Each structure stands twice: as structure tokens, then as C-alpha cells.
PDB file of C-alpha atoms and ligand atoms in Angstrom:
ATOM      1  CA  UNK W  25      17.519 237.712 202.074  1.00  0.00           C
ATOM      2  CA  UNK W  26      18.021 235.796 198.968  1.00  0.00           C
ATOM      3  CA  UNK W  27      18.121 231.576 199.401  1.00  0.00           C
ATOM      4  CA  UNK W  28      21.575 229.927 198.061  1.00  0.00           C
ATOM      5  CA  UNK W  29      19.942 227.875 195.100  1.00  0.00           C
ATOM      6  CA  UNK W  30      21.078 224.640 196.466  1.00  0.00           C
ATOM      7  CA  UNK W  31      21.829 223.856 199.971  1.00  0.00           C
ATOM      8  CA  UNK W  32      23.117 220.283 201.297  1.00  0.00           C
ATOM      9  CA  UNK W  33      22.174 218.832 204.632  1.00  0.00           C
ATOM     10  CA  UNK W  34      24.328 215.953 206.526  1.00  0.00           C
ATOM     11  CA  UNK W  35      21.725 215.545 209.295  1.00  0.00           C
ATOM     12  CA  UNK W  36      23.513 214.124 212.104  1.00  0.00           C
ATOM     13  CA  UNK W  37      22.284 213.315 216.258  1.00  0.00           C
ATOM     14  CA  UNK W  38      19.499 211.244 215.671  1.00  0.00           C
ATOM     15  CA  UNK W  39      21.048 208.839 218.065  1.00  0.00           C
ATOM     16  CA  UNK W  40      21.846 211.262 220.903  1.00  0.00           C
ATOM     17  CA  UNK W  41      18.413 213.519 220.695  1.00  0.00           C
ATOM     18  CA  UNK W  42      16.883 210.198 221.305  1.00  0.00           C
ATOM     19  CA  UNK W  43      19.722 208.946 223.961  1.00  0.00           C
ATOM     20  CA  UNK W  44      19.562 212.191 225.817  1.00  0.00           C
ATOM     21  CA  UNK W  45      15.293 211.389 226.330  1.00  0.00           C
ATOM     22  CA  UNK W  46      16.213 207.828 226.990  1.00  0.00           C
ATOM     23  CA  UNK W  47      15.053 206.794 223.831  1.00  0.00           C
ATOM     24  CA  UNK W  48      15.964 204.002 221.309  1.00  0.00           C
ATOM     25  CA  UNK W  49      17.763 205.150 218.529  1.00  0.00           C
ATOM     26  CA  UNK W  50      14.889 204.855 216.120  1.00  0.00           C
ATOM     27  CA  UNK W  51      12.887 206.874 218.149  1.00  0.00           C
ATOM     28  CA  UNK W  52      15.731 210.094 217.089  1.00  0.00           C
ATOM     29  CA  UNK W  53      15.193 208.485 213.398  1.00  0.00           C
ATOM     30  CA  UNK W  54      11.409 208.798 213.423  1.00  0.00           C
ATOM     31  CA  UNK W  55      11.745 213.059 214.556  1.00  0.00           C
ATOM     32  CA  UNK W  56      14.852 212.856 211.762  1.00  0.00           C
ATOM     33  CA  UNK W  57      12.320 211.906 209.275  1.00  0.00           C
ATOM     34  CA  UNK W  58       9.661 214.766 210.782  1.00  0.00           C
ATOM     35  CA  UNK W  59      12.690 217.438 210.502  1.00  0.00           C
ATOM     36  CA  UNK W  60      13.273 216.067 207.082  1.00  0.00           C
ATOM     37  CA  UNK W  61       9.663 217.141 205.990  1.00  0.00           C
ATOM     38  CA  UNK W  62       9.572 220.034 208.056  1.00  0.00           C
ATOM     39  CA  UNK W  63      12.857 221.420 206.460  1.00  0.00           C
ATOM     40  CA  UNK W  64      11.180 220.874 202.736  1.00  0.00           C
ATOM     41  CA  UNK W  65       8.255 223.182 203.175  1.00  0.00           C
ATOM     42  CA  UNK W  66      10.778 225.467 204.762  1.00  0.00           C
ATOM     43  CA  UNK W  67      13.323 225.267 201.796  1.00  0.00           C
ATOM     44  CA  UNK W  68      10.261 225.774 199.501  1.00  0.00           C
ATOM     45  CA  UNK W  69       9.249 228.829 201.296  1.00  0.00           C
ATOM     46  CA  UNK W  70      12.561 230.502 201.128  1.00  0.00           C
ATOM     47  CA  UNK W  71      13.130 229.528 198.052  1.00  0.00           C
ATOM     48  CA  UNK W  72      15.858 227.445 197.721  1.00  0.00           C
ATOM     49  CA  UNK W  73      16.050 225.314 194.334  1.00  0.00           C
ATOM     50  CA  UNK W  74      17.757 222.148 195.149  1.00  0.00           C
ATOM     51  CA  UNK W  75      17.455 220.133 198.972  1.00  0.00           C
ATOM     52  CA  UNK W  76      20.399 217.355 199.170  1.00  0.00           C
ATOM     53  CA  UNK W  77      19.815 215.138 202.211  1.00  0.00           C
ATOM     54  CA  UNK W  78      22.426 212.769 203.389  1.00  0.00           C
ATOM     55  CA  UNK W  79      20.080 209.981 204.772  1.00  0.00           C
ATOM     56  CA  UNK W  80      22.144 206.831 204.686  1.00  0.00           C
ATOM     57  CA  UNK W  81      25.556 206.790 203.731  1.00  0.00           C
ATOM     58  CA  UNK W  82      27.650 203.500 202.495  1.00  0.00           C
ATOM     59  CA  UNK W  83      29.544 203.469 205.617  1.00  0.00           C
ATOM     60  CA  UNK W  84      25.945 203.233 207.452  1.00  0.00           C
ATOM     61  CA  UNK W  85      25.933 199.431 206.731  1.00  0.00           C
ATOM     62  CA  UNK W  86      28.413 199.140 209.346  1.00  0.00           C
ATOM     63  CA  UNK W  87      25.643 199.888 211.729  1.00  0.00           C
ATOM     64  CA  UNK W  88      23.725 196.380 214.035  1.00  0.00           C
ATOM     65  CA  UNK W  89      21.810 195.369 211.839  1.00  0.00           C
ATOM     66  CA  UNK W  90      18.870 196.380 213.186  1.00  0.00           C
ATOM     67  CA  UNK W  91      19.664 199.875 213.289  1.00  0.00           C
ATOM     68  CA  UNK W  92      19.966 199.453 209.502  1.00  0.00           C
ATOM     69  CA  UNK W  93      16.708 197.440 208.796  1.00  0.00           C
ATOM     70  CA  UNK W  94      15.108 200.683 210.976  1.00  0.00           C
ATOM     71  CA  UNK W  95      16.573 203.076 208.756  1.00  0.00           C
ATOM     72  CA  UNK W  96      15.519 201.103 205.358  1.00  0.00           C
ATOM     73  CA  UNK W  97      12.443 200.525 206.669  1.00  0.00           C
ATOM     74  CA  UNK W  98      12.259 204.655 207.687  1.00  0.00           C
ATOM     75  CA  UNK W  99      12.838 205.631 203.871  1.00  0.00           C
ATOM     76  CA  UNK W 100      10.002 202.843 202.276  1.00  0.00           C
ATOM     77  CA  UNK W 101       7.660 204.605 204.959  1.00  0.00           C
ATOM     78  CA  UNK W 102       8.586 208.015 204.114  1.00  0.00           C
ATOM     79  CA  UNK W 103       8.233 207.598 200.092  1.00  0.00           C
ATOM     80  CA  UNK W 104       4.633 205.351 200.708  1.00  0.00           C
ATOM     81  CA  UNK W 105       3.214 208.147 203.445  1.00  0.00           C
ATOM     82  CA  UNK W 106       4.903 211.299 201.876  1.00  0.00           C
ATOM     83  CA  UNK W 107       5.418 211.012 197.862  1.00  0.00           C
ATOM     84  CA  UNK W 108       1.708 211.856 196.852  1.00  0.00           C
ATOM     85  CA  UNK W 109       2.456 215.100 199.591  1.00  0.00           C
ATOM     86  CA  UNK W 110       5.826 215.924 197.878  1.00  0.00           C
ATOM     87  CA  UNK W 111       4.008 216.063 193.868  1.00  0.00           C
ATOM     88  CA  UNK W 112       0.976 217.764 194.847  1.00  0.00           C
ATOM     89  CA  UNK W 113       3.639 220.650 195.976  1.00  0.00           C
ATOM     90  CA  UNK W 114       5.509 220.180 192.746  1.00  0.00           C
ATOM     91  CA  UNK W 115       8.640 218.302 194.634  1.00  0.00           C
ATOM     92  CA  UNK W 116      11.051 216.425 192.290  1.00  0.00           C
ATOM     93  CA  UNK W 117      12.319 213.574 193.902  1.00  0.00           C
ATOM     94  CA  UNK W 118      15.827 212.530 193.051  1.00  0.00           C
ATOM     95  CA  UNK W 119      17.767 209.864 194.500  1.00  0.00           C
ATOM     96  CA  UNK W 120      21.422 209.731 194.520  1.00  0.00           C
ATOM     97  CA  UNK W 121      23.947 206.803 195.529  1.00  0.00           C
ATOM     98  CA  UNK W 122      23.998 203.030 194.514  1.00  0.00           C
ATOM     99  CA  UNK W 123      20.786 200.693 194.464  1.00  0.00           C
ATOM    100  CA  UNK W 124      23.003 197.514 194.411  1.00  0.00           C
ATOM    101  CA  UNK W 125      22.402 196.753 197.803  1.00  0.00           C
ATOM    102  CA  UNK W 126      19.276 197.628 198.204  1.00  0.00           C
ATOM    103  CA  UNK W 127      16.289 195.475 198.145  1.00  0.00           C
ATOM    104  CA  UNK W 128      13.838 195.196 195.115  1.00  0.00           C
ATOM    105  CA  UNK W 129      11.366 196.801 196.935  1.00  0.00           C
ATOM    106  CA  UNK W 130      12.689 199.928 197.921  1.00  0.00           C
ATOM    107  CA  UNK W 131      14.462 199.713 194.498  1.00  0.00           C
ATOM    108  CA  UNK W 132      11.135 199.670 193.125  1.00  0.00           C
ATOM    109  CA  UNK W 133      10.021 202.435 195.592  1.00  0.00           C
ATOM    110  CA  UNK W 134      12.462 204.990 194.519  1.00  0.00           C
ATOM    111  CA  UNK W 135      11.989 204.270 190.791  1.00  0.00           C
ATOM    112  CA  UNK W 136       8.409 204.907 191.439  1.00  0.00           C
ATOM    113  CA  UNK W 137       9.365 208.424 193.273  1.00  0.00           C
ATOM    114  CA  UNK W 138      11.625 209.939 190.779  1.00  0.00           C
ATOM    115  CA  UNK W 139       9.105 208.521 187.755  1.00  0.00           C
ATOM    116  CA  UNK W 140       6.089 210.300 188.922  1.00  0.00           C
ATOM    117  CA  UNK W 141       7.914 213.729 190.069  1.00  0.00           C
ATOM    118  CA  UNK W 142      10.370 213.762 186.780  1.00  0.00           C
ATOM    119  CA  UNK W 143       8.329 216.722 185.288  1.00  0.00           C
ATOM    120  CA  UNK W 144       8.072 218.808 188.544  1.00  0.00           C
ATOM    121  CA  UNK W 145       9.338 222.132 188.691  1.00  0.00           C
ATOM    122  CA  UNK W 146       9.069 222.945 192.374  1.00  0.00           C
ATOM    123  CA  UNK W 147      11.714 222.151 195.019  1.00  0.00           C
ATOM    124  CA  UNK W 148      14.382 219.147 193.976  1.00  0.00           C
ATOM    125  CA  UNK W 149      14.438 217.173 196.802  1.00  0.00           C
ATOM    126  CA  UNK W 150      17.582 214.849 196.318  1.00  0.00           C
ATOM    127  CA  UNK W 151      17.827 211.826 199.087  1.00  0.00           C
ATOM    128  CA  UNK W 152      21.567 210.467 199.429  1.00  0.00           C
ATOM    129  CA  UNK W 153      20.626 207.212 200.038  1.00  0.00           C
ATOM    130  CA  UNK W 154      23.406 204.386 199.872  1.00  0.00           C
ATOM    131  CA  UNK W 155      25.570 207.271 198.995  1.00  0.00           C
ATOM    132  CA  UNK W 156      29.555 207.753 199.667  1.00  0.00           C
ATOM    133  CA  UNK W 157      31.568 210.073 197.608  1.00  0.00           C
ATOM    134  CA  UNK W 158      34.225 208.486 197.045  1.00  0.00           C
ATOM    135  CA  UNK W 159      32.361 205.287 195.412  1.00  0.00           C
ATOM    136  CA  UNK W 160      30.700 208.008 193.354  1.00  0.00           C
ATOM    137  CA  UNK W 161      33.806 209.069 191.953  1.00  0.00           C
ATOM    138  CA  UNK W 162      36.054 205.954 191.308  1.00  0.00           C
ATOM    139  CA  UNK W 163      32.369 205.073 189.382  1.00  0.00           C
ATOM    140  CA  UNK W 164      32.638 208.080 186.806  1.00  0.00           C
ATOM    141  CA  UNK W 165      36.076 207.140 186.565  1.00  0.00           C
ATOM    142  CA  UNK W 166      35.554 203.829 185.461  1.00  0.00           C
ATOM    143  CA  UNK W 167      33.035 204.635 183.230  1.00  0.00           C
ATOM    144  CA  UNK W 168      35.301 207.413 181.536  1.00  0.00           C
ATOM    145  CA  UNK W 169      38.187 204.955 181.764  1.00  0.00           C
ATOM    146  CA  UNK W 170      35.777 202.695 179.517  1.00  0.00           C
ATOM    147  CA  UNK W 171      34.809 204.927 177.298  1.00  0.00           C
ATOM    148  CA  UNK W 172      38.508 206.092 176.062  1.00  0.00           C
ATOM    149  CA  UNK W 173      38.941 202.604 175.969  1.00  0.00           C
ATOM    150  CA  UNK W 174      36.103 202.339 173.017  1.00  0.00           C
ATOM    151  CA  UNK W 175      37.256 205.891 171.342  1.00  0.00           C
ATOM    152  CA  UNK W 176      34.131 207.448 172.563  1.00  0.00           C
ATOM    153  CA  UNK W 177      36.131 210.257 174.020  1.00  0.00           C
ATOM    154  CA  UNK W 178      39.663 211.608 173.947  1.00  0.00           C
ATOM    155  CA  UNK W 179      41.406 211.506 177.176  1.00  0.00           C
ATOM    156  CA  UNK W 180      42.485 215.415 176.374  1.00  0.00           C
ATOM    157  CA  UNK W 181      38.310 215.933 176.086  1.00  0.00           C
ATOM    158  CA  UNK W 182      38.173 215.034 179.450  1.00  0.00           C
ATOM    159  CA  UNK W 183      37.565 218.048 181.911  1.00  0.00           C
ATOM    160  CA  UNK W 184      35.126 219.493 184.785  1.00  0.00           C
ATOM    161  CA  UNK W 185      31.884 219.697 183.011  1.00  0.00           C
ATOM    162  CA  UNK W 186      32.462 215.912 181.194  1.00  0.00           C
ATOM    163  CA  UNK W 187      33.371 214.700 184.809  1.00  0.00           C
ATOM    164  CA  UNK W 188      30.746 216.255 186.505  1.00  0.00           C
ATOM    165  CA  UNK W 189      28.374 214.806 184.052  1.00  0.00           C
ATOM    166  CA  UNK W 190      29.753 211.123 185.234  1.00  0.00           C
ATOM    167  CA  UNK W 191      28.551 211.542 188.882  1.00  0.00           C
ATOM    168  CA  UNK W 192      25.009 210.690 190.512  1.00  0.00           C
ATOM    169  CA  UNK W 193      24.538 214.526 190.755  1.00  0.00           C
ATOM    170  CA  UNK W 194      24.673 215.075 186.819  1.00  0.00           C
ATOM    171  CA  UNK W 195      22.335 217.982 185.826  1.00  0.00           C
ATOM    172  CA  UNK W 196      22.405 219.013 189.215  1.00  0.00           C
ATOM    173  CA  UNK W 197      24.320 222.397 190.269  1.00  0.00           C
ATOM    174  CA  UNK W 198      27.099 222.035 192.778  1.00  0.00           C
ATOM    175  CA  UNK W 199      25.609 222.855 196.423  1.00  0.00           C
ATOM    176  CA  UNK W 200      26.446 226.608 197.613  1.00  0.00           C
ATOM    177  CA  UNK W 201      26.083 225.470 201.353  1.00  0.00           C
ATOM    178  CA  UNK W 202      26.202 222.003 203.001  1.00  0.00           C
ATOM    179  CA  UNK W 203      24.963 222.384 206.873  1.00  0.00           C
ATOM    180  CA  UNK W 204      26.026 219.812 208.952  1.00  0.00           C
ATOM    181  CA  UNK W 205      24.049 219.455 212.586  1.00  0.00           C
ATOM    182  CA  UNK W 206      24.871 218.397 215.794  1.00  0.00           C
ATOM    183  CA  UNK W 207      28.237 219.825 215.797  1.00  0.00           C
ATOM    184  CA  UNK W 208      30.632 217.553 214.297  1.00  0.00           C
ATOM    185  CA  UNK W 209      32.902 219.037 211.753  1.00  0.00           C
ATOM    186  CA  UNK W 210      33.393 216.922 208.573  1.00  0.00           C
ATOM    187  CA  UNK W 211      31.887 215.984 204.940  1.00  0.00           C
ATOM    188  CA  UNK W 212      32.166 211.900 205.718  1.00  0.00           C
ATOM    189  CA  UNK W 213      32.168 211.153 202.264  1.00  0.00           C
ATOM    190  CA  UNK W 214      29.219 213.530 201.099  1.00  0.00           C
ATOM    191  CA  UNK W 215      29.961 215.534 197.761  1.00  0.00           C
ATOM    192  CA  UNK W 216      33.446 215.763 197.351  1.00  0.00           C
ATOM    193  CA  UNK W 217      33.837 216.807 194.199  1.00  0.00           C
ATOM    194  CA  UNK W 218      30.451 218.981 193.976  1.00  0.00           C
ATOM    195  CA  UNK W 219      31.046 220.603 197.733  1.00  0.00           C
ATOM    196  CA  UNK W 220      34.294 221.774 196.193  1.00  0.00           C
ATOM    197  CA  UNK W 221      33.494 226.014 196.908  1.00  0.00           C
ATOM    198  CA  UNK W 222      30.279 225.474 198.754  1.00  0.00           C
ATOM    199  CA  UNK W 223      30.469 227.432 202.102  1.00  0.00           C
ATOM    200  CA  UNK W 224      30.585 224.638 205.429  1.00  0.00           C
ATOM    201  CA  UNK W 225      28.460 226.029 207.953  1.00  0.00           C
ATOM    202  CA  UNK W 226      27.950 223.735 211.645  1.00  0.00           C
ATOM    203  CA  UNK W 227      25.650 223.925 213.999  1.00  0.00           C
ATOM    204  CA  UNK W 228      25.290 222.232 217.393  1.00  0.00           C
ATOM    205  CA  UNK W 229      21.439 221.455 216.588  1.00  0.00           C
ATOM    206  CA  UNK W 230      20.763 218.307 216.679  1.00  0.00           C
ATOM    207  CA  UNK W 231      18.824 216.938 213.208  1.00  0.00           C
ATOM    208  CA  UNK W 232      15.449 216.247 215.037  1.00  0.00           C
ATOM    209  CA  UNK W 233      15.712 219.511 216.531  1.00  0.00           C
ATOM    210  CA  UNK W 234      16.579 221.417 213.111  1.00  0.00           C
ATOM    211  CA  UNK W 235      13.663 223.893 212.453  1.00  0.00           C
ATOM    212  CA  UNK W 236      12.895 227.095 210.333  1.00  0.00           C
ATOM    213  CA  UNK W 237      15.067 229.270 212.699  1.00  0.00           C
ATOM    214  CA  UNK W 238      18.486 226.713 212.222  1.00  0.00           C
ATOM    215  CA  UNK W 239      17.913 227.019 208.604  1.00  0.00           C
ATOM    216  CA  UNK W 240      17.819 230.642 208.761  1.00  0.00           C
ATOM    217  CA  UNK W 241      20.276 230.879 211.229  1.00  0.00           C
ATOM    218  CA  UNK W 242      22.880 229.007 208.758  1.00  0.00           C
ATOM    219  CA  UNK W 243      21.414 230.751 205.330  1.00  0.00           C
ATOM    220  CA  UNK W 244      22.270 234.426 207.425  1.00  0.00           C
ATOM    221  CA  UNK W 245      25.503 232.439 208.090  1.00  0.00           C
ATOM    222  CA  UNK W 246      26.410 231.394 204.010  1.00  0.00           C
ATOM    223  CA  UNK W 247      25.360 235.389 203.273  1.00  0.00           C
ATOM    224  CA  UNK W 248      27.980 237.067 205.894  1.00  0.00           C
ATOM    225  CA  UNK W 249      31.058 234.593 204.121  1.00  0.00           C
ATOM    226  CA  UNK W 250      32.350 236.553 201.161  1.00  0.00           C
ATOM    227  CA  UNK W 251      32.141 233.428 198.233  1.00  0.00           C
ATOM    228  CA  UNK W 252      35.561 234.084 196.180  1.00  0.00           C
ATOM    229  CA  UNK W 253      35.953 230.976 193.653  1.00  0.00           C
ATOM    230  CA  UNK W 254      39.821 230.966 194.071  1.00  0.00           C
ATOM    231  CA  UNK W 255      39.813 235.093 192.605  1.00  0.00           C
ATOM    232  CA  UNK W 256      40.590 238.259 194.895  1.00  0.00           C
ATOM    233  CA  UNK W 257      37.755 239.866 196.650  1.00  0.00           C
ATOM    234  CA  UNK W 258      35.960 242.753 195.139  1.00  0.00           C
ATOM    235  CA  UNK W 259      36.917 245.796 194.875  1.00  0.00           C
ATOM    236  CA  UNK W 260      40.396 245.491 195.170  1.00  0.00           C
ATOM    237  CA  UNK W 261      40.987 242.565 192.742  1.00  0.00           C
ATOM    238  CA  UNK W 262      38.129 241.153 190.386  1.00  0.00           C
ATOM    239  CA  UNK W 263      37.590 238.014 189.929  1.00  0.00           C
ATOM    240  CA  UNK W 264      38.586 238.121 186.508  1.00  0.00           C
ATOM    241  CA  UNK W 265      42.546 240.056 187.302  1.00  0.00           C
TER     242      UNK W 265
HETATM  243  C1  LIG O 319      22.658 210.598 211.792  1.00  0.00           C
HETATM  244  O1  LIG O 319      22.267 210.445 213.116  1.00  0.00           O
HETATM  245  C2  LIG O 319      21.599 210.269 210.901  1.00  0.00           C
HETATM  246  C3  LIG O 319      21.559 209.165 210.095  1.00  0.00           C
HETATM  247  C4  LIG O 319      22.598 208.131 210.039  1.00  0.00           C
HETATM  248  C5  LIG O 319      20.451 208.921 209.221  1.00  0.00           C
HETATM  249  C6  LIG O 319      19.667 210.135 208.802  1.00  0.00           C
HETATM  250  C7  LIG O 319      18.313 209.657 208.673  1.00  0.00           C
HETATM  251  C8  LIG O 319      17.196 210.340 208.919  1.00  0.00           C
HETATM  252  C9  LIG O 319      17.108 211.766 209.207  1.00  0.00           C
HETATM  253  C10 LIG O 319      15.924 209.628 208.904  1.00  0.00           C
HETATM  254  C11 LIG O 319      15.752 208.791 207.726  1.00  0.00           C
HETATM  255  C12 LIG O 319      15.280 209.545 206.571  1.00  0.00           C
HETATM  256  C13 LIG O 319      15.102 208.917 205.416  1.00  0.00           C
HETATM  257  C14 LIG O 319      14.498 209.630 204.263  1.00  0.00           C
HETATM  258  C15 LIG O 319      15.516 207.515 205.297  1.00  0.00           C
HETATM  259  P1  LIG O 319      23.109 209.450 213.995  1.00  0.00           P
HETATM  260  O2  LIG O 319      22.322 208.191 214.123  1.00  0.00           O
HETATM  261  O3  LIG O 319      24.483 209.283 213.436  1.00  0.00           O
HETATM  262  O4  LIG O 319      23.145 210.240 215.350  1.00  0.00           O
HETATM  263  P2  LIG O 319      24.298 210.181 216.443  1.00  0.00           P
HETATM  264  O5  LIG O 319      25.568 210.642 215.790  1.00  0.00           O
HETATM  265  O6  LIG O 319      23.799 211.131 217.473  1.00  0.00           O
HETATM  266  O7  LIG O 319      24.344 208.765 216.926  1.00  0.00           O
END
């Protein structure tokens, strides 16, 4: 069974894995972050290309505060304790949504992570931190909008490839499948625009929970959907009729 290149992960039920143990919510975090590593070496060993985790989105600020000093606190731990891990297996690291808001050390952590895997060419693992979709977007617009202002594009020279080029993802190929766990049924603001044909595949897992098996389980999903772009299915219509 051939791996989709890229596959996208909104890992959702931290909070009720650990509610349904009587847990605090940090303590369904802390597994999140062990599923998280887990489901690397097992994207690696199917061989899938590109990893996009949604691990904090913009909307996450709206959290109690400590809940979101928890989850900062969760991502500095994971790039200190696993970044040396993730180059000796030839994992890039990128890191996709806005650093505004985020303190100058984890700032400083993440520039640090995507500096010293930039020439891997294992696994990309790329961590939607401070990410929404929708931010993302008006953000290439504006900076298109700026440069037609300046004359350092035509507005008719604008199309797919030049917008795609705008986003956080640049250089990145659109996902093929985006798996979201612990059976809610929505993007919430993750990859819009790249999501656009990927196949949505949900499964009642809950993130901590998420092993080998789930992954499998939602690959063998993706490969019984019949991926048409918009065309006719084969052999009755090609793509290109
Ligand atoms: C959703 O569970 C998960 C999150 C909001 C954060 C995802 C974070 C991790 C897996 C750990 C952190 C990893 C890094 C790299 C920072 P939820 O809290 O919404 O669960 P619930 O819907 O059951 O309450």
C-alpha cells in the first residue's frame, strides 16, 4: 500500500482522554505530545513525505490561561528533548503560523529547529503552531495587494501557483489527506486553501490514543476514495475530456 505523500493531522481529545481517567487536561497534552512522536516514526516507516500537525491554533488563545502557558510550555519541551532525535533521523522541521505572539524564547526555539534540519531529506515534519487559515490567507493577500501596489506584479499575473507561494506552506505540496481524531467533523481553520482536494477522513480515536493501526486504518481509508480533481472518473471520462 503506497503512503499519500503528505498527510495532515488536526489532533483533537486531549482534554477528554485525560477527563475520561480523571485527569487534568495537561495530563491528555503530555500522551498528545507521545502520539505526536509516535506517529513520526510511523509516517517515516510508511513512507509518507510531508507530516502537518495542527498543535495550537490562533483560536487556542481563547483557552484559561493556564491551559495555554501548558501548551507553550509542551512545544519548548518537545523541540529541547526531541530536536537532536528528529535530525539524527533526517526530520526537517518546519513551522507554520505567526510568531508575533509568541515569546522570544520559543521564537528563538523554533528558529533554532528549522536552522539545523533545513538540509534534511527525511520526513518534513511541519508543526502548525499559532496557525489559523484564514490569517494565513488575508496575509498573502496583503502582501500581493502590496506588491501590485509597487509594480512588482500584474494583478492579471496573479494565479494558483503565485498565491500558493504567498502562504506559510510555500514549497510545500498541498496535503492528500488531513485526519482529524476524536470524531468531530471540521477543518477549524486548518489549510483552507491547501486542503482544497485532499480526502477528509475522521476517526473517533482520540489523539493520545492515535497509534500505527489509526494511521493505517485512515491511509486504507484515503486509498478506497476514488481522488477525481473536479474531472470524470476513469474509464468512462478522463480527466483530461
Ligand atoms: C486538541 O485537544 C489538541 C490541542 C488543542 C493541542 C494539540 C497539542 C498536542 C498534541 C500536544 C502539544 C504538541 C506540541 C508539539 C505543542 P483538546 O484539548 O481540544 O481536546 P478536547 O476537545 O477533548 O478538549
Amino acid at each position: 500500500m503506497t503512503a499519500p505523500r503528505h498527510v495532515a493531522i488536526i489532533m483533537d481529545g486531549n482534554g477528554r482522554w485525560a477527563a475520561a481517567r480523571g485527569l487534568p487536561r495537561l495530563e491528555g497534552h503530555r500522551r498528545g505530545v507521545e502520539a505526536l512522536r509516535r506517529t513520526v516514526r510511523n509516517a517515516t516507516d510508511l513512507g509518507i513525505e510531508f507530516l502537518t500537525v495542527y498543535s495550537f491554533s490562533s483560536e487556542n488563545w481563547r483557552r484559561p490561561v493556564e491551559e495555554v502557558t501548558d501548551l507553550m510550555g509542551l512545544l519548548k519541551l518537545f523541540i529541547r528533548h526531541d530536536l537532536a532525535d528528529l535530525h539524527r533521523s533526517h526530520v526537517r522541521v518546519r513551522v507554520i503560523g505567526s510568531r508575533e505572539r509568541l515569546s522570544a524564547d520559543i521564537r528563538g526555539l523554533i528558529e533554532e529547529a528549522e536552522t539545523l534540519t533545513r538540509d534534511n531529506a527525511g520526513l518534513t515534519l511541519v508543526v502548525a503552531f499559532n496557525y489559523g487559515s484564514r490569517a494565513e490567507i488575508v496575509e498573502a493577500a496583503r502582501r500581493l495587494a502590496a506588491d501590485i501596489a509597487s509594480a512588482t506584479i500584474a494583478p492579471q499575473d496573479v494565479d494558483d501557483a503565485v498565491f500558493s507561494n504567498c502562504l506559510d506552506t510555500a514549497g510545500i505540496p498541498d496535503p492528500d489527506l488531513v485526519i482529524r481524531t476524536s470524531g468531530e467533523q471540521r477543518l477549524s481553520n486548518f489549510l483552507l486553501w491547501q486542503a482544497a482536494y485532499a480526502e477528509l477522513v475522521f476517526t473517533p480515536v482520540l489523539w493520545p490514543d492515535f497509534d500505527k493501526a489509526a494511521l493505517e486504518a485512515a491511509i486504507a481509508e484515503y486509498h478506497s476514495r476514488e481522488r477525481r480533481f473536479g474531472g470524470l472518473s476513469s474509464p468512462a471520462g478522463a480527466l483530461s475530456s
